[in-house]
Amino acid sequence: MYENLIQYLRAATVAAFPNLDGHDELDAEITHWVHSNRLNMMRDVDGLSGALGNALSLFRQEQNATYEDILGELRFSPAAQPAFNFIDLFAGIGGFNLALSVNGGNCVFSSEWDKSAKKTYFKNYGKVPYGDINQFTGEGITEEELDSWIPNHQVLAGGFPCQPFSHAGVSARTALGLAHGFDCDTQGNLFHSIAKIAFVKQPEVVFMENVKNIVTHNGGETFDTIRNTMEQLSGGREGKQNYRFFHAIINSETEVAQRRVRCFMVCVREDIWQEQGDFVFPEFLGESIALREAIAQAGTTPDEAAEYTISDRLWQGHIDRTQRNLARNTGFTAHEANLDRPSNTIVARYGKDGKECLIPQEGANPRKLTINECRVLFGYPDNFWHPEVKTPAYKQFGNSVVVPVVSRISESITNYLQIAVEDGLQVVNA
């Protein structure tokens, strides 16, 4: 019924506003409106909100359904009484969304450019993310426009891609002092979008994730730029505040059966820090989880195992390249996984040849992880929707955060902010 509602609202919108037909962000605007009764990019379209409200009322009457009935059909429906609002940037398939929602959060804005990931996000959470975040933060976008387009929120979350940073020697304070501008060290990089939104919207916490190597990238200058940008974000502007920067390098192997090491950053607005003190990351202690436990949890059948078994040609190619690369002490190697240890890091290109994690099989070539086993290795629930086609599914999981890790950090953030969580994410078996 939910997807029928979105189709109904889209048809009603196009009938009333023909100029919006084919608009790249129409589905994003409608789905966000359904959850928040708020327009973002199309706030200036006179009469659109009223038209959507009328169409929603007609649909409910025709279906004899309440608003709660409709949202209740989502695999992960919103919290009945959310404790705080957050935005989900570079959203992927919604690992931050799941983790923050379980801890009482309400996602009021999401953005993701990959079309396949956007479909997965919609299938699970009922929102189509907006596309390129530069529509909201890029050159020529004023602070007033950004402020009106992006809803207020307490937590800004995003696992931004790491791109080379330029002008590393320029201080953020000097750059932020420019008129109209946010032409800082991060211009041209996707972290720039996070920084600009944080500057304008001033959330209490900015919660980011990236590869562990971001700390040492470019001799540490990249990380220094990120830290300095957040610590000097106000640029001395009246009414704006700086952020205190905290980070931790965290290995996921005690939460899931995957050795995935990532850098997590939590930036606390200075007035909150003055009240609460330093943010402390949770500790991830205990024994690592064996890969065989994830395989058992996934319940892989013999037929599935056969489907994912690699060919003689591919396996021989792995063997030959491994021997050559070991001899010259450079390049990748491909070995069968040790099932008593966590898997290696699963990357977006895993579907190409599976070399990062090959499951040994008695009397047969090794096999790749099944898509469902990947789901388990990233901590997504049983009823999480993902593509059946292998290539996009591997890519989406390989680009994802590990949900249990982000969930524990999210819990620490809500505790730090003294947010009382009464009713977290509602999980529907679908």
XYZ file of C-alpha atoms in Angstrom:
430
model
C 0.000 0.000 0.000
C 2.865 2.396 0.740
C 4.342 2.147 -2.743
C 0.849 2.571 -4.201
C 0.511 5.749 -2.143
C 3.721 7.187 -3.588
C 2.559 6.405 -7.133
C -0.811 8.015 -6.338
C 0.824 11.160 -4.967
C 3.187 11.380 -7.928
C 0.290 11.143 -10.399
C -1.694 13.770 -8.501
C 1.318 16.088 -8.369
C 2.073 15.819 -12.078
C -1.606 16.375 -12.919
C -1.702 19.568 -10.861
C 1.837 20.744 -11.688
C 2.794 19.501 -15.190
C 6.094 21.376 -15.023
C 7.245 18.960 -12.295
C 6.811 15.928 -14.550
C 10.236 14.355 -14.985
C 11.846 16.386 -12.195
C 14.804 14.364 -10.922
C 13.923 14.967 -7.285
C 10.135 14.618 -7.395
C 10.082 11.176 -5.755
C 12.543 12.335 -3.096
C 10.398 15.384 -2.373
C 7.163 13.381 -2.153
C 8.543 10.594 0.034
C 10.183 13.037 2.422
C 6.945 15.025 2.591
C 4.967 11.876 3.481
C 7.179 11.358 6.525
C 7.474 14.955 7.695
C 4.688 17.000 6.062
C 7.473 19.332 4.946
C 8.686 20.308 1.484
C 12.404 20.829 1.011
C 13.583 21.719 -2.495
C 10.070 22.611 -3.697
C 9.037 24.876 -0.866
C 8.436 27.701 -3.365
C 5.975 25.723 -5.497
C 2.780 27.469 -4.500
C 0.005 25.053 -3.548
C 2.091 21.854 -3.728
C 1.873 20.996 -0.051
C -1.896 21.476 -0.050
C -2.274 19.343 -3.175
C -0.256 16.556 -1.580
C -2.344 16.772 1.579
C -5.587 16.504 -0.376
C -4.272 13.559 -2.398
C -3.151 11.787 0.764
C -6.584 12.238 2.331
C -8.306 10.850 -0.787
C -5.981 7.848 -0.882
C -6.656 7.079 2.777
C -10.387 7.277 2.192
C -10.197 4.996 -0.839
C -8.072 2.469 1.036
C -9.882 2.935 4.364
C -6.465 3.215 5.979
C -4.933 5.439 8.602
C -1.608 7.197 8.164
C -0.160 4.795 10.743
C -1.470 1.807 8.767
C 0.344 3.008 5.656
C 3.695 3.709 7.312
C 3.364 0.502 9.297
C 3.828 -1.459 6.079
C 7.424 -0.317 5.743
C 10.109 -2.826 6.628
C 11.549 -0.248 9.016
C 8.848 2.197 9.949
C 9.664 5.398 11.854
C 9.709 5.567 15.637
C 6.285 6.351 17.063
C 7.792 8.955 19.395
C 11.203 9.963 18.030
C 13.599 11.516 20.496
C 15.673 13.543 18.024
C 16.014 14.371 14.327
C 18.968 13.523 12.120
C 19.975 13.830 8.487
C 21.621 11.031 6.515
C 24.207 12.213 3.965
C 26.019 9.934 1.507
C 23.375 7.577 2.786
C 24.142 4.437 0.775
C 21.698 1.757 1.893
C 21.003 3.384 5.231
C 23.375 1.915 7.797
C 23.414 5.210 9.700
C 19.620 5.422 9.328
C 19.098 2.018 10.928
C 21.547 2.650 13.747
C 20.286 6.109 14.666
C 16.621 5.139 14.292
C 17.027 2.178 16.636
C 18.349 4.685 19.154
C 15.285 6.922 18.881
C 16.223 9.068 15.904
C 13.974 10.350 13.124
C 15.529 10.795 9.678
C 14.272 14.097 8.248
C 16.540 14.310 5.189
C 18.648 11.874 3.180
C 20.951 12.176 0.187
C 22.619 9.553 -2.024
C 23.668 9.750 -5.670
C 23.787 6.039 -6.605
C 20.483 5.048 -8.254
C 20.615 1.396 -7.183
C 21.361 2.314 -3.568
C 18.495 4.837 -3.639
C 16.106 2.033 -4.604
C 17.333 -0.120 -1.721
C 16.930 2.819 0.651
C 13.362 3.395 -0.519
C 12.421 -0.276 -0.254
C 13.536 -0.375 3.371
C 12.736 3.062 4.806
C 10.139 4.506 2.451
C 12.203 7.533 1.410
C 13.918 8.131 -1.886
C 17.109 10.029 -1.018
C 17.818 13.253 -2.826
C 20.631 12.974 -5.357
C 23.858 14.942 -5.479
C 24.261 16.851 -2.226
C 25.925 19.677 -4.175
C 22.414 20.737 -5.206
C 22.095 21.970 -1.641
C 25.660 22.986 -0.856
C 27.471 23.761 -4.086
C 28.813 26.976 -5.514
C 26.157 29.642 -5.820
C 23.891 28.173 -3.130
C 23.356 30.790 -0.454
C 23.267 30.098 3.251
C 19.632 31.237 3.281
C 18.698 28.718 0.591
C 20.495 25.873 2.334
C 18.853 26.799 5.628
C 15.379 26.666 4.083
C 15.930 23.476 2.082
C 17.448 21.253 4.776
C 15.364 20.617 7.913
C 16.633 21.381 11.391
C 18.302 18.428 13.068
C 20.311 17.531 16.137
C 22.632 14.989 14.514
C 24.231 15.202 11.080
C 25.453 11.767 9.965
C 27.459 10.791 6.927
C 30.102 8.400 5.671
C 31.598 10.763 3.120
C 33.914 9.526 0.362
C 37.533 10.507 0.842
C 38.921 12.559 -2.014
C 42.248 14.404 -2.220
C 42.201 17.667 -0.295
C 43.826 20.810 -1.608
C 45.110 24.041 -0.070
C 46.121 22.158 3.051
C 48.114 25.059 4.407
C 45.232 27.526 4.436
C 43.528 27.937 7.776
C 39.804 27.281 7.989
C 39.292 30.453 9.982
C 40.702 32.621 7.209
C 38.710 30.806 4.539
C 35.456 31.050 6.463
C 35.920 34.773 6.806
C 35.291 35.261 3.109
C 32.113 37.103 2.236
C 29.339 34.762 1.193
C 31.376 32.027 1.360
C 32.483 28.685 2.400
C 35.470 28.456 0.068
C 37.598 26.639 2.588
C 40.281 23.960 2.529
C 37.653 21.396 1.593
C 36.252 23.110 -1.486
C 35.668 20.573 -4.232
C 35.562 17.674 -1.798
C 32.478 16.019 -0.417
C 33.430 16.812 3.157
C 32.791 20.393 2.100
C 29.074 19.602 1.972
C 29.066 18.305 5.529
C 31.000 21.304 6.776
C 28.775 23.813 5.003
C 25.582 22.206 6.305
C 27.021 22.077 9.825
C 28.032 25.740 9.566
C 24.543 26.821 8.503
C 22.352 24.412 10.511
C 24.549 24.067 13.629
C 23.503 20.547 14.703
C 24.537 19.449 18.169
C 26.636 16.581 16.810
C 28.265 15.775 13.471
C 28.845 12.011 13.171
C 31.135 10.878 10.330
C 32.830 7.719 9.072
C 35.647 7.095 6.648
C 38.429 4.661 5.854
C 41.111 4.287 8.519
C 43.764 5.649 6.132
C 42.147 9.073 6.183
C 44.156 9.708 9.356
C 47.479 9.337 7.514
C 46.409 10.425 4.025
C 48.732 13.021 2.492
C 51.031 12.901 5.492
C 48.167 13.620 7.877
C 47.262 16.925 6.211
C 43.859 15.682 5.049
C 42.837 14.723 8.577
C 44.238 17.935 9.991
C 42.115 19.849 7.491
C 38.970 18.027 8.593
C 39.754 18.530 12.268
C 40.711 22.191 11.842
C 37.639 22.907 9.727
C 35.329 21.595 12.427
C 37.258 23.146 15.323
C 37.245 26.558 13.608
C 33.899 26.211 11.854
C 32.379 29.465 13.114
C 35.018 31.566 11.384
C 34.319 34.122 14.074
C 30.803 34.646 12.740
C 28.295 35.864 15.314
C 25.711 33.210 16.113
C 27.908 30.358 14.857
C 29.880 27.916 16.969
C 32.925 25.730 16.601
C 32.968 21.997 17.238
C 35.139 19.803 19.441
C 36.560 16.941 17.423
C 36.824 13.342 18.658
C 37.762 10.268 16.653
C 38.434 6.565 17.071
C 39.743 3.780 14.842
C 37.349 0.862 15.352
C 37.530 -2.755 14.193
C 34.149 -4.418 13.679
C 35.314 -7.994 14.339
C 33.834 -8.186 17.842
C 30.403 -7.142 16.528
C 30.258 -9.088 13.256
C 32.419 -11.751 11.620
C 34.257 -9.217 9.455
C 37.527 -7.425 10.105
C 36.549 -3.952 8.952
C 38.582 -1.107 10.440
C 37.178 2.382 10.019
C 37.722 5.883 11.373
C 34.704 7.328 13.178
C 34.501 11.027 13.998
C 32.120 12.696 16.436
C 32.152 16.495 16.465
C 30.331 18.160 19.356
C 29.074 21.738 19.161
C 31.070 23.793 21.594
C 28.198 24.876 23.863
C 27.186 21.227 24.266
C 30.788 20.272 24.977
C 31.011 22.974 27.644
C 28.043 21.365 29.405
C 28.846 17.692 28.853
C 32.631 17.511 28.537
C 34.512 15.236 26.171
C 32.706 12.613 24.128
C 33.898 9.068 24.820
C 33.560 6.318 22.236
C 32.289 2.933 23.402
C 34.881 0.196 23.744
C 34.753 -2.738 21.368
C 36.225 -5.533 23.423
C 35.911 -9.297 23.524
C 36.675 -12.159 21.200
C 36.466 -11.751 17.455
C 33.587 -13.562 15.755
C 34.396 -16.507 13.529
C 33.326 -16.427 9.897
C 31.704 -19.836 10.257
C 29.206 -18.286 12.697
C 28.034 -15.822 10.038
C 27.729 -18.610 7.487
C 25.658 -20.646 9.921
C 23.469 -17.635 10.709
C 22.829 -17.053 7.011
C 21.662 -20.653 6.597
C 23.321 -21.132 3.222
C 21.982 -24.178 1.374
C 24.060 -26.594 -0.766
C 22.360 -25.240 -3.899
C 23.339 -21.679 -2.965
C 26.897 -22.791 -2.250
C 27.089 -24.387 -5.694
C 25.728 -21.206 -7.306
C 28.499 -19.121 -5.746
C 31.368 -21.575 -6.418
C 34.033 -19.971 -8.593
C 35.130 -21.492 -11.888
C 38.276 -23.523 -12.481
C 39.628 -20.692 -14.626
C 39.068 -18.027 -11.978
C 40.507 -20.173 -9.182
C 43.598 -21.051 -11.230
C 44.012 -17.376 -12.056
C 43.971 -16.546 -8.347
C 46.563 -19.237 -7.651
C 48.886 -18.079 -10.440
C 48.686 -14.375 -9.533
C 49.172 -15.141 -5.847
C 52.343 -17.118 -6.577
C 53.735 -14.393 -8.855
C 52.955 -11.636 -6.394
C 54.417 -13.517 -3.443
C 57.610 -14.067 -5.437
C 57.989 -10.349 -6.174
C 56.585 -9.252 -2.801
C 53.971 -6.940 -4.272
C 50.337 -7.034 -5.405
C 47.334 -8.881 -4.022
C 47.116 -12.479 -2.900
C 44.043 -14.688 -2.788
C 43.755 -17.502 -0.277
C 40.899 -19.524 1.101
C 39.441 -17.922 4.210
C 40.060 -19.282 7.696
C 36.536 -19.989 8.935
C 37.675 -19.756 12.561
C 38.586 -16.096 12.116
C 36.653 -13.056 10.888
C 36.563 -12.417 7.161
C 38.788 -9.866 5.521
C 37.210 -6.506 4.707
C 34.447 -6.874 2.111
C 34.847 -4.163 -0.515
C 32.522 -2.794 -3.192
C 34.319 -4.688 -5.955
C 33.989 -8.030 -4.137
C 31.640 -9.427 -6.773
C 34.311 -9.145 -9.472
C 36.371 -12.113 -8.291
C 35.761 -12.591 -4.565
C 39.449 -12.598 -3.736
C 38.969 -10.824 -0.393
C 37.057 -13.766 1.075
C 36.894 -17.188 -0.592
C 35.005 -19.850 1.360
C 36.757 -23.249 1.275
C 34.691 -26.261 0.186
C 35.608 -29.901 0.482
C 36.014 -31.503 -2.925
C 35.264 -28.315 -4.843
C 36.695 -24.917 -5.717
C 36.130 -22.233 -3.093
C 33.096 -19.998 -3.401
C 32.215 -16.390 -2.900
C 30.129 -15.224 0.008
C 26.423 -15.259 -0.772
C 24.602 -11.951 -0.742
C 22.795 -13.053 2.399
C 26.095 -13.863 4.112
C 27.275 -10.350 3.229
C 24.127 -8.991 4.857
C 25.059 -10.844 8.043
C 28.665 -9.624 7.896
C 27.419 -6.025 7.882
C 24.859 -6.570 10.654
C 21.684 -5.848 8.691
C 18.453 -7.495 9.957
C 16.941 -10.610 8.397
C 14.176 -8.699 6.642
C 16.436 -6.086 5.089
C 15.620 -5.720 1.379
C 18.547 -5.885 -1.037
C 18.871 -6.429 -4.791
C 18.759 -10.000 -5.994
C 21.294 -9.143 -8.683
C 24.726 -9.881 -7.281
C 26.851 -7.018 -8.622
C 24.818 -4.114 -7.141
C 24.180 -6.060 -3.928
C 27.892 -6.658 -3.333
C 28.654 -3.045 -4.191
C 26.038 -1.715 -1.786
C 27.145 -3.844 1.140
C 30.811 -3.235 0.349
C 30.237 0.520 0.598
C 28.213 0.250 3.805
C 29.016 0.825 7.431
C 28.707 -2.075 9.870
C 25.356 -1.411 11.510
C 26.065 -2.789 15.030
C 29.201 -0.633 15.297
C 27.348 2.533 14.270
C 24.460 1.579 16.555
C 26.712 1.388 19.612
C 28.315 4.734 18.807
C 24.837 6.184 18.223
C 23.776 4.940 21.643
C 26.786 6.709 23.165
C 25.800 9.891 21.329
C 22.215 9.786 22.630
C 23.511 9.129 26.154
C 25.996 11.983 25.800
C 23.243 14.357 24.652
C 21.030 13.048 27.455
C 18.325 12.091 24.997
C 15.662 9.874 26.529
C 14.787 7.139 24.042
C 11.246 5.865 24.557
C 10.388 4.113 21.307
C 12.975 3.207 18.717
C 12.669 1.975 15.167
C 9.715 -0.265 14.450
C 10.878 -3.385 12.583
C 8.233 -5.059 10.438
C 8.681 -8.614 9.223
C 8.161 -8.374 5.502
